[in-house]
Amino acid sequence: MAAHAFTFCPWGYVRVGEAVLKFYSLYLTPEKADQLIWLRARVHTSRAKGKQCFLVLRQQQFNVQALVAVGDRASKQMVKFAANITKESIVDVEASVRKVEQKIESCSQQDVELHIERIFVVSQAEPRLPLQLDDAVRPDTEGEEEGRATVNQDTRLDNRVIDLRTTTSQAVFRLQSGVCQLFRDTLTNKGFVEIQTPKIISAASEGGANVFTVSYFKTSAYLAQSPQLYKQMCICADFEKVFCVGPVFRAEDSNTHRHLTEFVGLDIEMAFNYHYHEVIDSITDTMVQIFKGLRDNFQTEIQTVNKQFPSEPFKFLEPTLRLEYTEGVAMLREAGVEMGDEEDLSTPNEKLLGRLVKEKYDTDFYVLDKYPLAVRPFYTMPDPNNMKYSNSYDMFMRGEEILSGAQRVHDPQLLTERAMHHQIDLEKIKSYIDSFRFGAPPHGGGGIGLERVCMLYLGLHNVRQTSMFPRDPKRLTP
Amino acid sequence: MAAHAFTFCPWGYVRVGEAVLKFYSLYLTPEKADQLIWLRARVHTSRAKGKQCFLVLRQQQFNVQALVAVGDRASKQMVKFAANITKESIVDVEASVRKVEQKIESCSQQDVELHIERIFVVSQAEPRLPLQLDDAVRPDTEGEEEGRATVNQDTRLDNRVIDLRTTTSQAVFRLQSGVCQLFRDTLTNKGFVEIQTPKIISAASEGGANVFTVSYFKTSAYLAQSPQLYKQMCICADFEKVFCVGPVFRAEDSNTHRHLTEFVGLDIEMAFNYHYHEVIDSITDTMVQIFKGLRDNFQTEIQTVNKQFPSEPFKFLEPTLRLEYTEGVAMLREAGVEMGDEEDLSTPNEKLLGRLVKEKYDTDFYVLDKYPLAVRPFYTMPDPNNMKYSNSYDMFMRGEEILSGAQRVHDPQLLTERAMHHQIDLEKIKSYIDSFRFGAPPHGGGGIGLERVCMLYLGLHNVRQTSMFPRDPKRLTP
């Protein structure tokens, strides 16, 4: 059989002396019935039964049943050859599409099956897989209640190349790609300019804690904890409205469900005319466009993820709900929480407030505005009407913070005063303060964690599920 | 004058007790004549002359002449106040638009001027600027021939916040934003998925040279020299066609016009069906879409840059010219260069070949295909017909390399053999090789340097001109 030429050719797949055929997608419907098609797919499962071999072939989220049966077009040897192809191998098949009487419940393509006439192995998988794809998409509840196998997170992450092949992973990361695209398209339409900011920086701008050190030729440097300084420099350089998408690094030894040492920041910074609420409005509208785009264009992906990880649909209001910090504190106190006016929100209180807001306003997304000045960084603009508070805000999805932002102090004198108040070494932030000495417009912005947005939108419970190759204090591979 | 309330208010710009006015763009034409408008701009220059003060106001690439004259709406004190506003300060003005009889040659808005009725200082610049914007956009030739001041590169980069305000810089980085958008939109339309790859990695995959080391809690890690391994893992994980845009890091002590230690990689990887030329075609078509998009949508920016840095328009063919390496070598030999069949191209020979190709084919963009196997990395697929060559390619713009790529070896056994041939420690690349053990489709890709593409498209001569905050062995700031 010609198939062997493919299996053993050291440079993989070289078809010699044959006309080039069109490859079809495996997303097949009865309209294709009785056509002879050619496609490339993985062998998801195979099962020999007498003179027949049933395969399930898979392409990304889709799979279809395929049959090799002894007859005119297939020999006994060919059935045996097909039965011996290892799971996850990649094959090319020539097959006719046949409509089936009874829906094939176990496949995504339920109305057709393939009758294989030729099959070639393009790339052969080793016979022992470190995890089974069917186990990897099984809901935890089935595992617990019915005692069926599921795959734990470390096994998944250790074998990420295979884990990413599951329908759930395919859906998660296609949706993530969509979040980035919606974020950028919305901002580009609003007149924002995309910028590229350096990740290797000479000084740890925010005081020096939680920063990774890099050997840089004969000196040391750091990995940027955020692009904030550079976004602000672009505002001072008249780019007016900027965004960037890129990695940010946090050397925090936090081993929680929502912390990574490297994650993707979706960052915004903009000059405003009258009031920093112009910034909040731009950001919340961007988030709303993302939520709408996902709802309207990623239903297949959302439903695929929900099959394994059920969750309520994500709710949002238009315009976005904006509460003041004092209102949030009042709601918490009414629910029995004791806390001071200028105290920061603890993680449990954030979650509780999220539930209270959901009950009262029926939204999974809201802004908490005017944080106490004392709990925000030195560069946060104080509220001109009440120095106890500040022109700063956090945004929450399903009760978890996804963005922290503020109007920034753009006056070098006030910035110096605020830094001194925070006992920050002025020498270390000199170049930051100097950026504002040659005319700086009032401006504000914020940074969004991509992985958190995807996790919370989909109602998942661990940020590692929405990071392709997550980094935490204990994980550096693959 | 109310203006003082703005200048000294520590939280910057707060307008109290006044109706909110619409801010206009400074891109004004005679249609707006005799309207009273409100706008925010920088003071580009100011010049007092008797009872009048002439200002040039600037917004990004545009500027307009404005006049404060003693009369009904302005006092002597107001003219004096206006004359004392430092250059680069940000002001709000209320002014009426007036058509002018004679074009104002020194401004971008040549047909109108503004008659200022009110002026407020939003943010005051310090009086001594480290560089003058007019000097910073002067062509080098004028500096040399007419002895007028220009600004050297280190002064520019040391004071990047001001240098980025020039019309040239504004144009360069708006065009760069366009390159990223065109790259992504083209690939998204082709069915590619955007991925996010980690920058902190546990092992230096390509042998360990030229890699930055990071302290990672109690151990060490590295900064990724390219996302290649992760792109390939995504292909093995069935994403089929992927791209990413992000920083790449090279610890090379190269102080040249075209090397940076951190730059932005536009990376592509895709599975193919029949031949790796499918990959070349996807990449070259993407480049052509970028060139067309720039030509059609960024003429203002291109012409702005050309004023300071004259260059020939960028030429390209459709479809892209593809030469084989042996053809390139033959052209060089014909031009008198002595080189061996399996010798790599030196930088001067690359440039010379670029000139020869331009003469013969009239294109600034071409592909050189089938490099000698010996000069390519171990993971490069050999040419199945001639083991002296390989299924690999470089792409050139104006005679400089902007992309290096190849079909990758996807068979773990052949990969092991090739790594051993290159005397690479197999233990160090074990996880890389293991990625291919569970079925891997034939695939290829490449990485493009964003800054080089922008530099060469615009005919600039230093990659630092197209990196907002460049990093090289000697520069880590700002």
JSON list of N, CA and C in Angstrom, two decimals, chain A residues 10-11 13 21 40 42 123 126 165 170 184 194 199-200 202 213 215-216 230 236-238 261-262 272-274 414 437-438 440 471-472, chain B residues 10 13 21 40 42 123 126 165 170 184 194 199-200 213 215-216 230 236-238 261-262 272-274 384 414 437-438 440 471-472 477:
[
{"chain": "A", "resi": 10, "resn": "PRO", "atom": "N", "xyz": [11.44, 10.25, 5.58]},
{"chain": "A", "resi": 10, "resn": "PRO", "atom": "CA", "xyz": [11.97, 11.04, 6.69]},
{"chain": "A", "resi": 10, "resn": "PRO", "atom": "C", "xyz": [11.56, 12.50, 6.63]},
{"chain": "A", "resi": 11, "resn": "TRP", "atom": "N", "xyz": [11.25, 13.05, 5.49]},
{"chain": "A", "resi": 11, "resn": "TRP", "atom": "CA", "xyz": [10.81, 14.45, 5.47]},
{"chain": "A", "resi": 11, "resn": "TRP", "atom": "C", "xyz": [9.31, 14.56, 5.48]},
{"chain": "A", "resi": 13, "resn": "TYR", "atom": "N", "xyz": [5.67, 14.26, 4.60]},
{"chain": "A", "resi": 13, "resn": "TYR", "atom": "CA", "xyz": [4.61, 14.00, 3.69]},
{"chain": "A", "resi": 13, "resn": "TYR", "atom": "C", "xyz": [4.98, 14.51, 2.31]},
{"chain": "A", "resi": 21, "resn": "LEU", "atom": "N", "xyz": [-4.98, 17.10, -5.00]},
{"chain": "A", "resi": 21, "resn": "LEU", "atom": "CA", "xyz": [-6.42, 17.07, -4.72]},
{"chain": "A", "resi": 21, "resn": "LEU", "atom": "C", "xyz": [-6.75, 18.16, -3.71]},
{"chain": "A", "resi": 40, "resn": "ARG", "atom": "N", "xyz": [-7.66, 15.60, 5.66]},
{"chain": "A", "resi": 40, "resn": "ARG", "atom": "CA", "xyz": [-6.62, 15.29, 6.64]},
{"chain": "A", "resi": 40, "resn": "ARG", "atom": "C", "xyz": [-7.21, 15.46, 8.03]},
{"chain": "A", "resi": 42, "resn": "ARG", "atom": "N", "xyz": [-7.07, 13.84, 12.48]},
{"chain": "A", "resi": 42, "resn": "ARG", "atom": "CA", "xyz": [-6.48, 12.93, 13.45]},
{"chain": "A", "resi": 42, "resn": "ARG", "atom": "C", "xyz": [-7.39, 11.73, 13.66]},
{"chain": "A", "resi": 123, "resn": "SER", "atom": "N", "xyz": [1.49, 11.26, 9.92]},
{"chain": "A", "resi": 123, "resn": "SER", "atom": "CA", "xyz": [2.36, 11.33, 11.09]},
{"chain": "A", "resi": 123, "resn": "SER", "atom": "C", "xyz": [1.80, 10.40, 12.15]},
{"chain": "A", "resi": 126, "resn": "GLU", "atom": "N", "xyz": [2.90, 8.08, 19.02]},
{"chain": "A", "resi": 126, "resn": "GLU", "atom": "CA", "xyz": [3.36, 6.96, 19.84]},
{"chain": "A", "resi": 126, "resn": "GLU", "atom": "C", "xyz": [2.15, 6.32, 20.49]},
{"chain": "A", "resi": 165, "resn": "ARG", "atom": "N", "xyz": [-5.54, 20.05, 22.47]},
{"chain": "A", "resi": 165, "resn": "ARG", "atom": "CA", "xyz": [-6.32, 19.50, 21.35]},
{"chain": "A", "resi": 165, "resn": "ARG", "atom": "C", "xyz": [-7.78, 19.27, 21.71]},
{"chain": "A", "resi": 170, "resn": "GLN", "atom": "N", "xyz": [-9.63, 24.11, 22.56]},
{"chain": "A", "resi": 170, "resn": "GLN", "atom": "CA", "xyz": [-9.74, 24.77, 21.26]},
{"chain": "A", "resi": 170, "resn": "GLN", "atom": "C", "xyz": [-10.70, 25.95, 21.36]},
{"chain": "A", "resi": 184, "resn": "ARG", "atom": "N", "xyz": [-8.74, 45.40, 20.34]},
{"chain": "A", "resi": 184, "resn": "ARG", "atom": "CA", "xyz": [-8.00, 46.28, 19.45]},
{"chain": "A", "resi": 184, "resn": "ARG", "atom": "C", "xyz": [-8.90, 46.98, 18.44]},
{"chain": "A", "resi": 194, "resn": "GLU", "atom": "N", "xyz": [-1.92, 51.90, 18.47]},
{"chain": "A", "resi": 194, "resn": "GLU", "atom": "CA", "xyz": [-1.24, 50.79, 19.15]},
{"chain": "A", "resi": 194, "resn": "GLU", "atom": "C", "xyz": [0.23, 51.13, 19.34]},
{"chain": "A", "resi": 199, "resn": "LYS", "atom": "N", "xyz": [10.02, 45.65, 27.48]},
{"chain": "A", "resi": 199, "resn": "LYS", "atom": "CA", "xyz": [9.80, 44.79, 28.64]},
{"chain": "A", "resi": 199, "resn": "LYS", "atom": "C", "xyz": [11.02, 44.78, 29.54]},
{"chain": "A", "resi": 200, "resn": "ILE", "atom": "N", "xyz": [12.22, 45.02, 28.94]},
{"chain": "A", "resi": 200, "resn": "ILE", "atom": "CA", "xyz": [13.43, 45.11, 29.77]},
{"chain": "A", "resi": 200, "resn": "ILE", "atom": "C", "xyz": [13.60, 46.57, 30.16]},
{"chain": "A", "resi": 202, "resn": "SER", "atom": "N", "xyz": [15.30, 49.60, 33.05]},
{"chain": "A", "resi": 202, "resn": "SER", "atom": "CA", "xyz": [16.52, 49.82, 33.84]},
{"chain": "A", "resi": 202, "resn": "SER", "atom": "C", "xyz": [16.23, 49.98, 35.33]},
{"chain": "A", "resi": 213, "resn": "THR", "atom": "N", "xyz": [14.62, 40.14, 38.07]},
{"chain": "A", "resi": 213, "resn": "THR", "atom": "CA", "xyz": [15.88, 40.73, 37.66]},
{"chain": "A", "resi": 213, "resn": "THR", "atom": "C", "xyz": [16.45, 39.97, 36.46]},
{"chain": "A", "resi": 215, "resn": "SER", "atom": "N", "xyz": [19.96, 39.58, 33.93]},
{"chain": "A", "resi": 215, "resn": "SER", "atom": "CA", "xyz": [21.36, 39.94, 33.67]},
{"chain": "A", "resi": 215, "resn": "SER", "atom": "C", "xyz": [21.40, 40.61, 32.31]},
{"chain": "A", "resi": 216, "resn": "TYR", "atom": "N", "xyz": [21.96, 41.81, 32.27]},
{"chain": "A", "resi": 216, "resn": "TYR", "atom": "CA", "xyz": [21.98, 42.55, 31.01]},
{"chain": "A", "resi": 216, "resn": "TYR", "atom": "C", "xyz": [23.42, 42.94, 30.72]},
{"chain": "A", "resi": 230, "resn": "TYR", "atom": "N", "xyz": [5.46, 53.78, 30.12]},
{"chain": "A", "resi": 230, "resn": "TYR", "atom": "CA", "xyz": [5.64, 54.00, 28.70]},
{"chain": "A", "resi": 230, "resn": "TYR", "atom": "C", "xyz": [4.36, 54.49, 28.03]},
{"chain": "A", "resi": 236, "resn": "CYS", "atom": "N", "xyz": [2.35, 61.92, 26.94]},
{"chain": "A", "resi": 236, "resn": "CYS", "atom": "CA", "xyz": [3.14, 63.17, 27.00]},
{"chain": "A", "resi": 236, "resn": "CYS", "atom": "C", "xyz": [3.78, 63.48, 25.64]},
{"chain": "A", "resi": 237, "resn": "ALA", "atom": "N", "xyz": [3.87, 62.46, 24.78]},
{"chain": "A", "resi": 237, "resn": "ALA", "atom": "CA", "xyz": [4.44, 62.66, 23.45]},
{"chain": "A", "resi": 237, "resn": "ALA", "atom": "C", "xyz": [3.35, 62.84, 22.41]},
{"chain": "A", "resi": 238, "resn": "ASP", "atom": "N", "xyz": [2.14, 63.20, 22.86]},
{"chain": "A", "resi": 238, "resn": "ASP", "atom": "CA", "xyz": [1.06, 63.60, 21.96]},
{"chain": "A", "resi": 238, "resn": "ASP", "atom": "C", "xyz": [0.39, 62.49, 21.16]},
{"chain": "A", "resi": 261, "resn": "THR", "atom": "N", "xyz": [2.75, 34.59, 37.11]},
{"chain": "A", "resi": 261, "resn": "THR", "atom": "CA", "xyz": [3.95, 35.44, 37.16]},
{"chain": "A", "resi": 261, "resn": "THR", "atom": "C", "xyz": [4.17, 36.16, 35.83]},
{"chain": "A", "resi": 262, "resn": "GLU", "atom": "N", "xyz": [3.57, 35.62, 34.78]},
{"chain": "A", "resi": 262, "resn": "GLU", "atom": "CA", "xyz": [3.59, 36.28, 33.48]},
{"chain": "A", "resi": 262, "resn": "GLU", "atom": "C", "xyz": [2.20, 36.19, 32.91]},
{"chain": "A", "resi": 272, "resn": "PHE", "atom": "N", "xyz": [-7.65, 63.19, 28.45]},
{"chain": "A", "resi": 272, "resn": "PHE", "atom": "CA", "xyz": [-9.08, 63.52, 28.41]},
{"chain": "A", "resi": 272, "resn": "PHE", "atom": "C", "xyz": [-9.24, 65.02, 28.45]},
{"chain": "A", "resi": 273, "resn": "ASN", "atom": "N", "xyz": [-10.44, 65.48, 28.13]},
{"chain": "A", "resi": 273, "resn": "ASN", "atom": "CA", "xyz": [-10.67, 66.91, 28.05]},
{"chain": "A", "resi": 273, "resn": "ASN", "atom": "C", "xyz": [-11.16, 67.51, 29.36]},
{"chain": "A", "resi": 274, "resn": "TYR", "atom": "N", "xyz": [-12.28, 66.96, 29.89]},
{"chain": "A", "resi": 274, "resn": "TYR", "atom": "CA", "xyz": [-12.91, 67.59, 31.04]},
{"chain": "A", "resi": 274, "resn": "TYR", "atom": "C", "xyz": [-12.82, 66.81, 32.32]},
{"chain": "A", "resi": 414, "resn": "LEU", "atom": "N", "xyz": [3.18, 68.12, 42.04]},
{"chain": "A", "resi": 414, "resn": "LEU", "atom": "CA", "xyz": [2.27, 67.31, 42.86]},
{"chain": "A", "resi": 414, "resn": "LEU", "atom": "C", "xyz": [2.76, 65.87, 42.92]},
{"chain": "A", "resi": 437, "resn": "ARG", "atom": "N", "xyz": [7.65, 67.19, 32.68]},
{"chain": "A", "resi": 437, "resn": "ARG", "atom": "CA", "xyz": [8.14, 68.55, 32.85]},
{"chain": "A", "resi": 437, "resn": "ARG", "atom": "C", "xyz": [7.95, 69.44, 31.61]},
{"chain": "A", "resi": 438, "resn": "PHE", "atom": "N", "xyz": [7.66, 68.85, 30.48]},
{"chain": "A", "resi": 438, "resn": "PHE", "atom": "CA", "xyz": [7.58, 69.64, 29.25]},
{"chain": "A", "resi": 438, "resn": "PHE", "atom": "C", "xyz": [6.16, 69.64, 28.67]},
{"chain": "A", "resi": 440, "resn": "ALA", "atom": "N", "xyz": [2.21, 68.20, 29.97]},
{"chain": "A", "resi": 440, "resn": "ALA", "atom": "CA", "xyz": [1.55, 66.89, 29.97]},
{"chain": "A", "resi": 440, "resn": "ALA", "atom": "C", "xyz": [0.05, 67.11, 30.11]},
{"chain": "A", "resi": 471, "resn": "ARG", "atom": "N", "xyz": [2.65, 30.44, 33.62]},
{"chain": "A", "resi": 471, "resn": "ARG", "atom": "CA", "xyz": [3.83, 30.59, 34.45]},
{"chain": "A", "resi": 471, "resn": "ARG", "atom": "C", "xyz": [3.40, 30.97, 35.85]},
{"chain": "A", "resi": 472, "resn": "ASP", "atom": "N", "xyz": [3.82, 30.18, 36.84]},
{"chain": "A", "resi": 472, "resn": "ASP", "atom": "CA", "xyz": [3.57, 30.57, 38.22]},
{"chain": "A", "resi": 472, "resn": "ASP", "atom": "C", "xyz": [4.83, 30.24, 39.01]},
{"chain": "B", "resi": 10, "resn": "PRO", "atom": "N", "xyz": [-3.52, 72.06, 41.65]},
{"chain": "B", "resi": 10, "resn": "PRO", "atom": "CA", "xyz": [-2.61, 70.91, 41.74]},
{"chain": "B", "resi": 10, "resn": "PRO", "atom": "C", "xyz": [-3.15, 69.66, 41.04]},
{"chain": "B", "resi": 13, "resn": "TYR", "atom": "N", "xyz": [-6.42, 70.11, 35.48]},
{"chain": "B", "resi": 13, "resn": "TYR", "atom": "CA", "xyz": [-7.38, 70.86, 34.74]},
{"chain": "B", "resi": 13, "resn": "TYR", "atom": "C", "xyz": [-8.78, 70.58, 35.27]},
{"chain": "B", "resi": 21, "resn": "LEU", "atom": "N", "xyz": [-17.88, 72.61, 26.70]},
{"chain": "B", "resi": 21, "resn": "LEU", "atom": "CA", "xyz": [-17.82, 72.97, 25.28]},
{"chain": "B", "resi": 21, "resn": "LEU", "atom": "C", "xyz": [-17.20, 71.83, 24.49]},
{"chain": "B", "resi": 40, "resn": "ARG", "atom": "N", "xyz": [-7.76, 72.32, 22.21]},
{"chain": "B", "resi": 40, "resn": "ARG", "atom": "CA", "xyz": [-6.59, 72.11, 23.08]},
{"chain": "B", "resi": 40, "resn": "ARG", "atom": "C", "xyz": [-5.40, 71.79, 22.18]},
{"chain": "B", "resi": 42, "resn": "ARG", "atom": "N", "xyz": [-0.72, 72.25, 21.75]},
{"chain": "B", "resi": 42, "resn": "ARG", "atom": "CA", "xyz": [0.56, 72.70, 22.30]},
{"chain": "B", "resi": 42, "resn": "ARG", "atom": "C", "xyz": [0.95, 74.02, 21.67]},
{"chain": "B", "resi": 123, "resn": "SER", "atom": "N", "xyz": [-1.17, 72.89, 31.01]},
{"chain": "B", "resi": 123, "resn": "SER", "atom": "CA", "xyz": [0.05, 72.31, 31.58]},
{"chain": "B", "resi": 123, "resn": "SER", "atom": "C", "xyz": [1.24, 73.09, 31.03]},
{"chain": "B", "resi": 126, "resn": "GLU", "atom": "N", "xyz": [8.54, 73.38, 31.18]},
{"chain": "B", "resi": 126, "resn": "GLU", "atom": "CA", "xyz": [9.70, 74.11, 31.69]},
{"chain": "B", "resi": 126, "resn": "GLU", "atom": "C", "xyz": [10.32, 74.90, 30.55]},
{"chain": "B", "resi": 165, "resn": "ARG", "atom": "N", "xyz": [7.30, 63.74, 19.69]},
{"chain": "B", "resi": 165, "resn": "ARG", "atom": "CA", "xyz": [6.27, 64.71, 19.32]},
{"chain": "B", "resi": 165, "resn": "ARG", "atom": "C", "xyz": [6.47, 65.27, 17.90]},
{"chain": "B", "resi": 170, "resn": "GLN", "atom": "N", "xyz": [5.67, 61.06, 14.88]},
{"chain": "B", "resi": 170, "resn": "GLN", "atom": "CA", "xyz": [4.24, 60.77, 14.89]},
{"chain": "B", "resi": 170, "resn": "GLN", "atom": "C", "xyz": [3.86, 59.91, 13.69]},
{"chain": "B", "resi": 184, "resn": "ARG", "atom": "N", "xyz": [-2.19, 41.47, 11.30]},
{"chain": "B", "resi": 184, "resn": "ARG", "atom": "CA", "xyz": [-3.18, 40.64, 12.00]},
{"chain": "B", "resi": 184, "resn": "ARG", "atom": "C", "xyz": [-4.46, 40.47, 11.19]},
{"chain": "B", "resi": 194, "resn": "GLU", "atom": "N", "xyz": [-4.78, 33.93, 16.68]},
{"chain": "B", "resi": 194, "resn": "GLU", "atom": "CA", "xyz": [-3.72, 34.62, 17.44]},
{"chain": "B", "resi": 194, "resn": "GLU", "atom": "C", "xyz": [-3.42, 33.86, 18.72]},
{"chain": "B", "resi": 199, "resn": "LYS", "atom": "N", "xyz": [7.21, 34.41, 27.58]},
{"chain": "B", "resi": 199, "resn": "LYS", "atom": "CA", "xyz": [8.53, 35.01, 27.33]},
{"chain": "B", "resi": 199, "resn": "LYS", "atom": "C", "xyz": [9.57, 34.48, 28.31]},
{"chain": "B", "resi": 200, "resn": "ILE", "atom": "N", "xyz": [9.11, 34.06, 29.49]},
{"chain": "B", "resi": 200, "resn": "ILE", "atom": "CA", "xyz": [10.04, 33.45, 30.46]},
{"chain": "B", "resi": 200, "resn": "ILE", "atom": "C", "xyz": [10.02, 31.95, 30.20]},
{"chain": "B", "resi": 213, "resn": "THR", "atom": "N", "xyz": [19.46, 35.85, 30.99]},
{"chain": "B", "resi": 213, "resn": "THR", "atom": "CA", "xyz": [19.09, 35.04, 32.15]},
{"chain": "B", "resi": 213, "resn": "THR", "atom": "C", "xyz": [18.24, 35.87, 33.12]},
{"chain": "B", "resi": 215, "resn": "SER", "atom": "N", "xyz": [16.45, 35.86, 37.06]},
{"chain": "B", "resi": 215, "resn": "SER", "atom": "CA", "xyz": [16.31, 35.19, 38.35]},
{"chain": "B", "resi": 215, "resn": "SER", "atom": "C", "xyz": [14.84, 34.87, 38.54]},
{"chain": "B", "resi": 216, "resn": "TYR", "atom": "N", "xyz": [14.54, 33.59, 38.79]},
{"chain": "B", "resi": 216, "resn": "TYR", "atom": "CA", "xyz": [13.14, 33.19, 38.91]},
{"chain": "B", "resi": 216, "resn": "TYR", "atom": "C", "xyz": [12.97, 32.48, 40.26]},
{"chain": "B", "resi": 230, "resn": "TYR", "atom": "N", "xyz": [6.85, 27.48, 20.81]},
{"chain": "B", "resi": 230, "resn": "TYR", "atom": "CA", "xyz": [5.45, 27.54, 21.24]},
{"chain": "B", "resi": 230, "resn": "TYR", "atom": "C", "xyz": [4.50, 27.60, 20.04]},
{"chain": "B", "resi": 236, "resn": "CYS", "atom": "N", "xyz": [1.12, 21.46, 16.67]},
{"chain": "B", "resi": 236, "resn": "CYS", "atom": "CA", "xyz": [0.95, 20.06, 17.11]},
{"chain": "B", "resi": 236, "resn": "CYS", "atom": "C", "xyz": [-0.33, 19.90, 17.93]},
{"chain": "B", "resi": 237, "resn": "ALA", "atom": "N", "xyz": [-0.85, 21.03, 18.44]},
{"chain": "B", "resi": 237, "resn": "ALA", "atom": "CA", "xyz": [-2.09, 21.00, 19.22]},
{"chain": "B", "resi": 237, "resn": "ALA", "atom": "C", "xyz": [-3.29, 21.35, 18.35]},
{"chain": "B", "resi": 238, "resn": "ASP", "atom": "N", "xyz": [-3.14, 21.25, 17.04]},
{"chain": "B", "resi": 238, "resn": "ASP", "atom": "CA", "xyz": [-4.27, 21.37, 16.10]},
{"chain": "B", "resi": 238, "resn": "ASP", "atom": "C", "xyz": [-4.81, 22.78, 15.89]},
{"chain": "B", "resi": 261, "resn": "THR", "atom": "N", "xyz": [18.39, 44.53, 21.18]},
{"chain": "B", "resi": 261, "resn": "THR", "atom": "CA", "xyz": [18.37, 43.39, 22.12]},
{"chain": "B", "resi": 261, "resn": "THR", "atom": "C", "xyz": [16.94, 42.97, 22.44]},
{"chain": "B", "resi": 262, "resn": "GLU", "atom": "N", "xyz": [16.01, 43.89, 22.21]},
{"chain": "B", "resi": 262, "resn": "GLU", "atom": "CA", "xyz": [14.59, 43.56, 22.36]},
{"chain": "B", "resi": 262, "resn": "GLU", "atom": "C", "xyz": [13.86, 44.15, 21.16]},
{"chain": "B", "resi": 272, "resn": "PHE", "atom": "N", "xyz": [0.75, 22.70, 6.56]},
{"chain": "B", "resi": 272, "resn": "PHE", "atom": "CA", "xyz": [0.42, 22.79, 5.13]},
{"chain": "B", "resi": 272, "resn": "PHE", "atom": "C", "xyz": [0.01, 21.42, 4.61]},
{"chain": "B", "resi": 273, "resn": "ASN", "atom": "N", "xyz": [-0.57, 21.41, 3.43]},
{"chain": "B", "resi": 273, "resn": "ASN", "atom": "CA", "xyz": [-1.08, 20.15, 2.91]},
{"chain": "B", "resi": 273, "resn": "ASN", "atom": "C", "xyz": [-0.08, 19.43, 2.02]},
{"chain": "B", "resi": 274, "resn": "TYR", "atom": "N", "xyz": [0.41, 20.13, 0.99]},
{"chain": "B", "resi": 274, "resn": "TYR", "atom": "CA", "xyz": [1.23, 19.44, -0.02]},
{"chain": "B", "resi": 274, "resn": "TYR", "atom": "C", "xyz": [2.69, 19.87, -0.03]},
{"chain": "B", "resi": 384, "resn": "PRO", "atom": "N", "xyz": [14.14, 17.17, 0.22]},
{"chain": "B", "resi": 384, "resn": "PRO", "atom": "CA", "xyz": [14.11, 15.72, -0.02]},
{"chain": "B", "resi": 384, "resn": "PRO", "atom": "C", "xyz": [14.83, 15.29, -1.29]},
{"chain": "B", "resi": 414, "resn": "LEU", "atom": "N", "xyz": [13.88, 12.00, 12.83]},
{"chain": "B", "resi": 414, "resn": "LEU", "atom": "CA", "xyz": [14.74, 12.81, 11.98]},
{"chain": "B", "resi": 414, "resn": "LEU", "atom": "C", "xyz": [15.28, 14.01, 12.77]},
{"chain": "B", "resi": 437, "resn": "ARG", "atom": "N", "xyz": [5.90, 13.76, 19.30]},
{"chain": "B", "resi": 437, "resn": "ARG", "atom": "CA", "xyz": [5.74, 12.30, 19.41]},
{"chain": "B", "resi": 437, "resn": "ARG", "atom": "C", "xyz": [4.30, 11.82, 19.28]},
{"chain": "B", "resi": 438, "resn": "PHE", "atom": "N", "xyz": [3.34, 12.73, 19.38]},
{"chain": "B", "resi": 438, "resn": "PHE", "atom": "CA", "xyz": [1.95, 12.28, 19.37]},
{"chain": "B", "resi": 438, "resn": "PHE", "atom": "C", "xyz": [1.20, 12.79, 18.16]},
{"chain": "B", "resi": 440, "resn": "ALA", "atom": "N", "xyz": [2.25, 14.94, 14.45]},
{"chain": "B", "resi": 440, "resn": "ALA", "atom": "CA", "xyz": [2.53, 16.36, 14.12]},
{"chain": "B", "resi": 440, "resn": "ALA", "atom": "C", "xyz": [2.36, 16.54, 12.63]},
{"chain": "B", "resi": 471, "resn": "ARG", "atom": "N", "xyz": [16.21, 49.24, 22.78]},
{"chain": "B", "resi": 471, "resn": "ARG", "atom": "CA", "xyz": [17.12, 48.58, 23.70]},
{"chain": "B", "resi": 471, "resn": "ARG", "atom": "C", "xyz": [18.28, 48.02, 22.91]},
{"chain": "B", "resi": 472, "resn": "ASP", "atom": "N", "xyz": [19.48, 48.41, 23.26]},
{"chain": "B", "resi": 472, "resn": "ASP", "atom": "CA", "xyz": [20.66, 47.80, 22.65]},
{"chain": "B", "resi": 472, "resn": "ASP", "atom": "C", "xyz": [21.68, 47.58, 23.76]},
{"chain": "B", "resi": 477, "resn": "THR", "atom": "N", "xyz": [17.55, 52.92, 28.69]},
{"chain": "B", "resi": 477, "resn": "THR", "atom": "CA", "xyz": [16.62, 53.98, 29.09]},
{"chain": "B", "resi": 477, "resn": "THR", "atom": "C", "xyz": [16.29, 54.85, 27.89]}
]
